Amino acid sequence: MGRVTERRRVVRLRDGVVSERPDTLVAEEPLEIRLNGKPLAVTMRTPGDDFALAAGFLVSEGVLGRPEELANIVYCAGATEQADGTVRNSYNVVDVRLAPGVPVPDITLERNVYTTSSCGLCGKASLDAVRTTARWPVSGDFPPLEPEVLAALPDRLRAAQRVFDRTGGLHAAALFSPEGELLDLREDVGRHNAVDKLVGRALTRGDLPLSRTVLLVSGRASFELAQKAVMAGVPVLAAVSAPSSLAVDLAAETGLTLVGFLRGASMNIYAGEHRVALGVSGAPGARRA
């Protein structure tokens, strides 16, 4: 298994003083995902939770939705050849095997995608190829979220980021209950990978759809993250930064509650405001202008 962090030499300049020291950096390595032995995608990720990442990726692609549809996931031998001619497993290739009878999608050039740690899915043939049909409708049975509960989530996310404290270079995604309880958190150099790791873990535990959760992501809310939330049955997606226009459009189309710029008691609700208890007593600043 690859390491989550690595050490590198760095020259520091502080107040005119030059020094040399080792620095802890987040690891970034490629992961090839194969489906029933055929290459499907390559993503740049932080090693760890690779099986969950692959499973979550396939949930967002509409291939998996229930744990019984997954036969197994295994590491394949990597391409690292040793001096003696043997091949060492680099743990950078995983093969997902579907259970008998589960339809295998047609893996064409359009579907053989390359994903980076910054942008997620790239090279799709068209926007329509991303708009995968969701297995579950976004739940309407969700208790009204108190604004103060939403406001407290970023601090809880930050407090639970163990690797970020050592590197300062990781995104995080977390699932919370409607009451603000932290249910699960994953970190990765790519925010889309962090979400896939969360969703993959939920799949293997039989917790899909995630209809009683709030998904919080560090950074912006892209179309892809909104899609992943919808595909997992998540009713509320919140981000500490801005959403994209397509993310807002998708949220409006599917009934997803989308919150951006979640910083303290300040937030923007771009879609699905019916799930947020606006104007109730005790909510900080909750009044109509």
mmCIF file of C-alpha atoms in Angstrom:
data_model
loop_
_atom_site.group_PDB
_atom_site.id
_atom_site.type_symbol
_atom_site.label_atom_id
_atom_site.label_comp_id
_atom_site.label_asym_id
_atom_site.label_seq_id
_atom_site.Cartn_x
_atom_site.Cartn_y
_atom_site.Cartn_z
ATOM 1 C CA MET A 1 0.000 0.000 0.000
ATOM 2 C CA GLY A 2 1.312 3.450 -0.886
ATOM 3 C CA ARG A 3 2.019 6.011 1.800
ATOM 4 C CA VAL A 4 -0.398 8.849 2.527
ATOM 5 C CA THR A 5 2.450 11.296 3.150
ATOM 6 C CA GLU A 6 6.049 11.600 1.980
ATOM 7 C CA ARG A 7 9.037 13.660 3.092
ATOM 8 C CA ARG A 8 10.895 16.059 0.812
ATOM 9 C CA ARG A 9 13.709 18.554 1.303
ATOM 10 C CA VAL A 10 12.651 22.194 1.358
ATOM 11 C CA VAL A 11 14.572 25.469 1.623
ATOM 12 C CA ARG A 12 12.695 27.907 3.874
ATOM 13 C CA LEU A 13 12.941 31.659 3.940
ATOM 14 C CA ARG A 14 11.541 33.225 7.113
ATOM 15 C CA ASP A 15 12.153 36.860 8.024
ATOM 16 C CA GLY A 16 15.310 36.936 5.927
ATOM 17 C CA VAL A 17 16.703 33.722 7.456
ATOM 18 C CA VAL A 18 17.384 30.791 5.101
ATOM 19 C CA SER A 19 17.197 27.256 6.471
ATOM 20 C CA GLU A 20 16.923 23.729 5.127
ATOM 21 C CA ARG A 21 14.594 21.101 6.533
ATOM 22 C CA PRO A 22 12.428 18.131 5.566
ATOM 23 C CA ASP A 23 8.772 18.844 4.871
ATOM 24 C CA THR A 24 5.774 16.512 4.991
ATOM 25 C CA LEU A 25 3.781 16.435 1.758
ATOM 26 C CA VAL A 26 0.607 14.640 0.778
ATOM 27 C CA ALA A 27 1.284 11.691 -1.538
ATOM 28 C CA GLU A 28 -0.234 11.677 -5.014
ATOM 29 C CA GLU A 29 -0.138 8.540 -7.158
ATOM 30 C CA PRO A 30 -2.159 7.231 -10.110
ATOM 31 C CA LEU A 31 -4.797 4.570 -9.572
ATOM 32 C CA GLU A 32 -6.074 2.589 -12.529
ATOM 33 C CA ILE A 33 -9.567 1.218 -12.088
ATOM 34 C CA ARG A 34 -10.448 -1.861 -14.105
ATOM 35 C CA LEU A 35 -13.908 -3.365 -14.454
ATOM 36 C CA ASN A 36 -14.045 -7.122 -14.919
ATOM 37 C CA GLY A 37 -10.445 -6.987 -16.129
ATOM 38 C CA LYS A 38 -10.869 -4.121 -18.620
ATOM 39 C CA PRO A 39 -9.322 -0.685 -18.004
ATOM 40 C CA LEU A 40 -11.990 1.888 -17.155
ATOM 41 C CA ALA A 41 -10.389 4.974 -15.616
ATOM 42 C CA VAL A 42 -7.227 6.412 -14.140
ATOM 43 C CA THR A 43 -7.359 8.868 -11.261
ATOM 44 C CA MET A 44 -4.666 10.738 -9.367
ATOM 45 C CA ARG A 45 -5.323 10.036 -5.718
ATOM 46 C CA THR A 46 -3.855 9.840 -2.240
ATOM 47 C CA PRO A 47 -3.228 6.129 -1.494
ATOM 48 C CA GLY A 48 -5.633 4.586 0.979
ATOM 49 C CA ASP A 49 -9.233 3.356 0.788
ATOM 50 C CA ASP A 50 -8.549 2.372 -2.823
ATOM 51 C CA PHE A 51 -11.267 -0.291 -2.886
ATOM 52 C CA ALA A 52 -13.805 2.172 -1.501
ATOM 53 C CA LEU A 53 -12.704 4.751 -4.062
ATOM 54 C CA ALA A 54 -13.237 2.302 -6.922
ATOM 55 C CA ALA A 55 -16.617 1.185 -5.590
ATOM 56 C CA GLY A 56 -17.756 4.760 -5.046
ATOM 57 C CA PHE A 57 -16.644 5.726 -8.536
ATOM 58 C CA LEU A 58 -18.816 2.946 -9.951
ATOM 59 C CA VAL A 59 -21.785 4.101 -7.867
ATOM 60 C CA SER A 60 -21.453 7.576 -9.386
ATOM 61 C CA GLU A 61 -21.293 5.968 -12.832
ATOM 62 C CA GLY A 62 -24.511 4.042 -12.227
ATOM 63 C CA VAL A 63 -22.849 0.611 -12.313
ATOM 64 C CA LEU A 64 -23.252 -0.287 -8.627
ATOM 65 C CA GLY A 65 -26.006 0.485 -6.143
ATOM 66 C CA ARG A 66 -26.219 -2.486 -3.780
ATOM 67 C CA PRO A 67 -23.454 -4.462 -2.027
ATOM 68 C CA GLU A 68 -24.627 -7.757 -3.524
ATOM 69 C CA GLU A 69 -23.874 -6.399 -7.008
ATOM 70 C CA LEU A 70 -20.179 -6.339 -6.139
ATOM 71 C CA ALA A 71 -18.332 -9.657 -6.267
ATOM 72 C CA ASN A 72 -14.918 -8.416 -5.117
ATOM 73 C CA ILE A 73 -12.163 -5.889 -5.631
ATOM 74 C CA VAL A 74 -8.522 -6.930 -5.844
ATOM 75 C CA TYR A 75 -5.179 -5.283 -6.435
ATOM 76 C CA CYS A 76 -3.492 -6.227 -9.693
ATOM 77 C CA ALA A 77 0.244 -6.578 -10.144
ATOM 78 C CA GLY A 78 1.692 -3.172 -10.946
ATOM 79 C CA ALA A 79 4.261 -2.400 -13.590
ATOM 80 C CA THR A 80 7.209 -1.931 -11.238
ATOM 81 C CA GLU A 81 9.905 -4.359 -12.340
ATOM 82 C CA GLN A 82 12.672 -5.128 -9.849
ATOM 83 C CA ALA A 83 16.378 -5.614 -10.605
ATOM 84 C CA ASP A 84 15.951 -9.392 -10.466
ATOM 85 C CA GLY A 85 13.207 -9.266 -13.096
ATOM 86 C CA THR A 86 10.316 -9.850 -10.703
ATOM 87 C CA VAL A 87 7.276 -7.601 -10.666
ATOM 88 C CA ARG A 88 6.345 -5.917 -7.399
ATOM 89 C CA ASN A 89 2.743 -4.935 -6.747
ATOM 90 C CA SER A 90 2.678 -1.149 -6.760
ATOM 91 C CA TYR A 91 -0.917 -1.112 -5.424
ATOM 92 C CA ASN A 92 -1.841 1.331 -8.147
ATOM 93 C CA VAL A 93 -4.171 -0.928 -10.160
ATOM 94 C CA VAL A 94 -7.454 -2.344 -8.860
ATOM 95 C CA ASP A 95 -9.877 -4.669 -10.620
ATOM 96 C CA VAL A 96 -13.568 -4.532 -9.704
ATOM 97 C CA ARG A 97 -15.480 -7.716 -10.376
ATOM 98 C CA LEU A 98 -19.243 -7.499 -10.680
ATOM 99 C CA ALA A 99 -21.530 -10.210 -9.373
ATOM 100 C CA PRO A 100 -23.001 -12.600 -11.964
ATOM 101 C CA GLY A 101 -25.915 -11.047 -13.806
ATOM 102 C CA VAL A 102 -24.978 -7.430 -13.098
ATOM 103 C CA PRO A 103 -24.879 -5.566 -16.438
ATOM 104 C CA VAL A 104 -21.425 -4.491 -17.538
ATOM 105 C CA PRO A 105 -21.425 -1.056 -19.194
ATOM 106 C CA ASP A 106 -19.994 -0.700 -22.668
ATOM 107 C CA ILE A 107 -16.450 0.565 -22.158
ATOM 108 C CA THR A 108 -15.844 2.737 -25.193
ATOM 109 C CA LEU A 109 -13.279 5.441 -25.839
ATOM 110 C CA GLU A 110 -15.729 7.942 -24.373
ATOM 111 C CA ARG A 111 -15.953 5.926 -21.185
ATOM 112 C CA ASN A 112 -12.232 5.222 -20.901
ATOM 113 C CA VAL A 113 -11.598 8.409 -18.955
ATOM 114 C CA TYR A 114 -8.648 10.028 -17.247
ATOM 115 C CA THR A 115 -9.339 11.899 -14.010
ATOM 116 C CA THR A 116 -7.029 14.348 -12.299
ATOM 117 C CA SER A 117 -6.828 15.378 -8.674
ATOM 118 C CA SER A 118 -8.183 18.828 -9.512
ATOM 119 C CA CYS A 119 -10.975 18.490 -12.048
ATOM 120 C CA GLY A 120 -12.377 14.991 -11.590
ATOM 121 C CA LEU A 121 -13.881 13.391 -14.655
ATOM 122 C CA CYS A 122 -12.419 14.844 -17.828
ATOM 123 C CA GLY A 123 -12.792 13.944 -21.484
ATOM 124 C CA LYS A 124 -16.403 12.796 -21.401
ATOM 125 C CA ALA A 125 -18.047 12.919 -24.810
ATOM 126 C CA SER A 126 -20.748 15.354 -23.730
ATOM 127 C CA LEU A 127 -22.578 16.727 -20.740
ATOM 128 C CA ASP A 128 -25.356 14.214 -21.355
ATOM 129 C CA ALA A 129 -22.884 11.388 -20.757
ATOM 130 C CA VAL A 130 -22.430 12.675 -17.196
ATOM 131 C CA ARG A 131 -26.142 12.963 -16.461
ATOM 132 C CA THR A 132 -26.458 9.347 -15.406
ATOM 133 C CA THR A 133 -29.887 8.174 -14.343
ATOM 134 C CA ALA A 134 -30.040 8.014 -10.553
ATOM 135 C CA ARG A 135 -31.278 4.861 -8.879
ATOM 136 C CA TRP A 136 -33.000 6.724 -6.066
ATOM 137 C CA PRO A 137 -34.920 9.990 -6.005
ATOM 138 C CA VAL A 138 -33.429 12.606 -3.713
ATOM 139 C CA SER A 139 -35.368 12.080 -0.504
ATOM 140 C CA GLY A 140 -38.123 14.483 0.443
ATOM 141 C CA ASP A 141 -38.412 12.917 3.917
ATOM 142 C CA PHE A 142 -35.707 14.971 5.608
ATOM 143 C CA PRO A 143 -36.039 17.010 8.800
ATOM 144 C CA PRO A 144 -35.561 20.774 8.376
ATOM 145 C CA LEU A 145 -31.915 21.652 8.895
ATOM 146 C CA GLU A 146 -31.274 24.334 11.451
ATOM 147 C CA PRO A 147 -28.931 26.995 10.034
ATOM 148 C CA GLU A 148 -26.764 26.834 13.154
ATOM 149 C CA VAL A 149 -26.258 23.101 12.563
ATOM 150 C CA LEU A 150 -25.040 23.790 9.026
ATOM 151 C CA ALA A 151 -22.863 26.645 10.274
ATOM 152 C CA ALA A 152 -21.023 24.334 12.687
ATOM 153 C CA LEU A 153 -20.150 21.652 10.118
ATOM 154 C CA PRO A 154 -16.992 23.193 8.548
ATOM 155 C CA ASP A 155 -15.286 23.481 11.954
ATOM 156 C CA ARG A 156 -16.183 19.867 12.741
ATOM 157 C CA LEU A 157 -14.819 18.793 9.384
ATOM 158 C CA ARG A 158 -11.587 20.701 9.905
ATOM 159 C CA ALA A 159 -11.111 19.345 13.432
ATOM 160 C CA ALA A 160 -11.338 15.764 12.125
ATOM 161 C CA GLN A 161 -8.823 16.189 9.266
ATOM 162 C CA ARG A 162 -5.829 14.322 10.626
ATOM 163 C CA VAL A 163 -3.623 14.279 7.520
ATOM 164 C CA PHE A 164 -4.392 17.903 6.622
ATOM 165 C CA ASP A 165 -2.832 18.982 9.917
ATOM 166 C CA ARG A 166 0.455 17.409 8.815
ATOM 167 C CA THR A 167 0.477 18.507 5.173
ATOM 168 C CA GLY A 168 -2.020 21.326 4.543
ATOM 169 C CA GLY A 169 -2.605 19.763 1.121
ATOM 170 C CA LEU A 170 -5.697 17.583 1.300
ATOM 171 C CA HIS A 171 -9.363 17.987 0.506
ATOM 172 C CA ALA A 172 -11.949 16.348 2.702
ATOM 173 C CA ALA A 173 -15.499 15.103 2.349
ATOM 174 C CA ALA A 174 -17.688 14.185 5.284
ATOM 175 C CA LEU A 175 -21.138 12.807 5.975
ATOM 176 C CA PHE A 176 -23.173 14.297 8.800
ATOM 177 C CA SER A 177 -26.529 13.451 10.308
ATOM 178 C CA PRO A 178 -29.323 16.065 10.184
ATOM 179 C CA GLU A 179 -28.378 16.864 13.790
ATOM 180 C CA GLY A 180 -24.759 17.581 12.854
ATOM 181 C CA GLU A 181 -23.181 14.318 14.045
ATOM 182 C CA LEU A 182 -20.082 13.333 12.057
ATOM 183 C CA LEU A 183 -20.761 9.939 10.483
ATOM 184 C CA ASP A 184 -17.729 9.444 8.251
ATOM 185 C CA LEU A 185 -14.876 11.460 6.782
ATOM 186 C CA ARG A 186 -12.313 10.773 4.062
ATOM 187 C CA GLU A 187 -9.361 12.843 2.847
ATOM 188 C CA ASP A 188 -7.723 12.869 -0.566
ATOM 189 C CA VAL A 189 -5.703 15.109 -2.839
ATOM 190 C CA GLY A 190 -8.814 15.195 -5.047
ATOM 191 C CA ARG A 191 -12.166 16.220 -3.558
ATOM 192 C CA HIS A 192 -13.996 13.917 -5.987
ATOM 193 C CA ASN A 193 -11.902 10.993 -4.723
ATOM 194 C CA ALA A 194 -12.750 11.846 -1.116
ATOM 195 C CA VAL A 195 -16.455 11.686 -2.008
ATOM 196 C CA ASP A 196 -16.011 8.395 -3.868
ATOM 197 C CA LYS A 197 -14.283 6.916 -0.807
ATOM 198 C CA LEU A 198 -17.224 7.928 1.377
ATOM 199 C CA VAL A 199 -19.788 6.525 -1.053
ATOM 200 C CA GLY A 200 -17.824 3.313 -1.608
ATOM 201 C CA ARG A 201 -17.650 2.674 2.128
ATOM 202 C CA ALA A 202 -21.389 3.273 2.376
ATOM 203 C CA LEU A 203 -22.018 0.817 -0.474
ATOM 204 C CA THR A 204 -20.089 -2.012 1.183
ATOM 205 C CA ARG A 205 -21.896 -1.380 4.480
ATOM 206 C CA GLY A 206 -25.281 -1.488 2.757
ATOM 207 C CA ASP A 207 -26.017 2.135 3.680
ATOM 208 C CA LEU A 208 -27.087 3.354 0.235
ATOM 209 C CA PRO A 209 -29.051 5.445 -0.414
ATOM 210 C CA LEU A 210 -27.623 8.066 1.936
ATOM 211 C CA SER A 211 -31.019 9.701 2.272
ATOM 212 C CA ARG A 212 -30.548 10.924 5.867
ATOM 213 C CA THR A 213 -27.192 12.630 5.482
ATOM 214 C CA VAL A 214 -25.560 15.939 4.683
ATOM 215 C CA LEU A 215 -22.473 15.782 2.463
ATOM 216 C CA LEU A 216 -19.918 18.513 3.177
ATOM 217 C CA VAL A 217 -16.930 19.095 0.895
ATOM 218 C CA SER A 218 -13.920 21.316 1.438
ATOM 219 C CA GLY A 219 -13.599 23.670 -1.508
ATOM 220 C CA ARG A 220 -16.028 24.236 -4.326
ATOM 221 C CA ALA A 221 -19.068 22.246 -5.427
ATOM 222 C CA SER A 222 -18.614 21.168 -9.035
ATOM 223 C CA PHE A 223 -21.166 19.503 -11.298
ATOM 224 C CA GLU A 224 -19.423 16.196 -10.715
ATOM 225 C CA LEU A 225 -19.741 16.415 -6.937
ATOM 226 C CA ALA A 226 -23.414 17.291 -7.269
ATOM 227 C CA GLN A 227 -23.832 14.269 -9.531
ATOM 228 C CA LYS A 228 -22.080 11.997 -7.032
ATOM 229 C CA ALA A 229 -24.368 13.257 -4.274
ATOM 230 C CA VAL A 230 -27.485 12.599 -6.365
ATOM 231 C CA MET A 231 -26.282 9.140 -7.420
ATOM 232 C CA ALA A 232 -25.754 8.203 -3.760
ATOM 233 C CA GLY A 233 -29.158 9.525 -2.729
ATOM 234 C CA VAL A 234 -27.722 12.391 -0.658
ATOM 235 C CA PRO A 235 -30.342 15.137 -0.179
ATOM 236 C CA VAL A 236 -28.035 17.972 0.969
ATOM 237 C CA LEU A 237 -24.656 18.979 -0.470
ATOM 238 C CA ALA A 238 -22.766 21.792 1.255
ATOM 239 C CA ALA A 239 -19.453 23.363 0.283
ATOM 240 C CA VAL A 240 -17.229 25.944 1.920
ATOM 241 C CA SER A 241 -16.648 27.599 -1.452
ATOM 242 C CA ALA A 242 -18.622 28.362 -4.610
ATOM 243 C CA PRO A 243 -20.718 25.993 -6.704
ATOM 244 C CA SER A 244 -20.560 25.921 -10.484
ATOM 245 C CA SER A 245 -23.524 26.945 -12.615
ATOM 246 C CA LEU A 246 -24.012 23.355 -13.790
ATOM 247 C CA ALA A 247 -24.001 22.108 -10.194
ATOM 248 C CA VAL A 248 -26.812 24.560 -9.407
ATOM 249 C CA ASP A 249 -28.738 23.465 -12.512
ATOM 250 C CA LEU A 250 -28.420 19.799 -11.586
ATOM 251 C CA ALA A 251 -29.488 20.488 -7.996
ATOM 252 C CA ALA A 252 -32.576 22.352 -9.191
ATOM 253 C CA GLU A 253 -33.469 19.540 -11.616
ATOM 254 C CA THR A 254 -33.087 16.719 -9.095
ATOM 255 C CA GLY A 255 -34.319 18.354 -5.880
ATOM 256 C CA LEU A 256 -30.882 18.404 -4.254
ATOM 257 C CA THR A 257 -30.324 21.062 -1.599
ATOM 258 C CA LEU A 258 -27.116 22.880 -2.552
ATOM 259 C CA VAL A 259 -25.380 25.193 -0.082
ATOM 260 C CA GLY A 260 -22.265 27.175 -0.982
ATOM 261 C CA PHE A 261 -19.943 29.609 0.769
ATOM 262 C CA LEU A 262 -20.700 27.891 4.087
ATOM 263 C CA ARG A 263 -18.595 30.009 6.436
ATOM 264 C CA GLY A 264 -19.777 30.472 9.962
ATOM 265 C CA ALA A 265 -23.330 31.781 10.105
ATOM 266 C CA SER A 266 -23.062 32.934 6.473
ATOM 267 C CA MET A 267 -24.152 30.707 3.595
ATOM 268 C CA ASN A 268 -25.785 30.811 0.168
ATOM 269 C CA ILE A 269 -28.569 28.333 -0.613
ATOM 270 C CA TYR A 270 -28.676 27.830 -4.379
ATOM 271 C CA ALA A 271 -31.363 25.145 -4.574
ATOM 272 C CA GLY A 272 -33.613 23.123 -2.290
ATOM 273 C CA GLU A 273 -34.035 25.775 0.398
ATOM 274 C CA HIS A 274 -37.118 23.920 1.656
ATOM 275 C CA ARG A 275 -34.790 21.640 3.642
ATOM 276 C CA VAL A 276 -33.313 24.542 5.621
ATOM 277 C CA ALA A 277 -35.308 26.000 8.522
ATOM 278 C CA LEU A 278 -35.267 29.625 7.416
ATOM 279 C CA GLY A 279 -36.732 32.265 9.665
ATOM 280 C CA VAL A 280 -37.148 30.074 12.751
ATOM 281 C CA SER A 281 -36.366 31.493 16.168
ATOM 282 C CA GLY A 282 -32.870 30.818 17.365
ATOM 283 C CA ALA A 283 -31.402 30.654 13.873
ATOM 284 C CA PRO A 284 -28.556 33.180 13.565
ATOM 285 C CA GLY A 285 -29.614 35.964 11.211
ATOM 286 C CA ALA A 286 -32.451 33.894 9.761
ATOM 287 C CA ARG A 287 -34.775 36.575 8.445
ATOM 288 C CA ARG A 288 -35.934 37.663 5.031
ATOM 289 C CA ALA A 289 -34.346 40.841 3.730
#
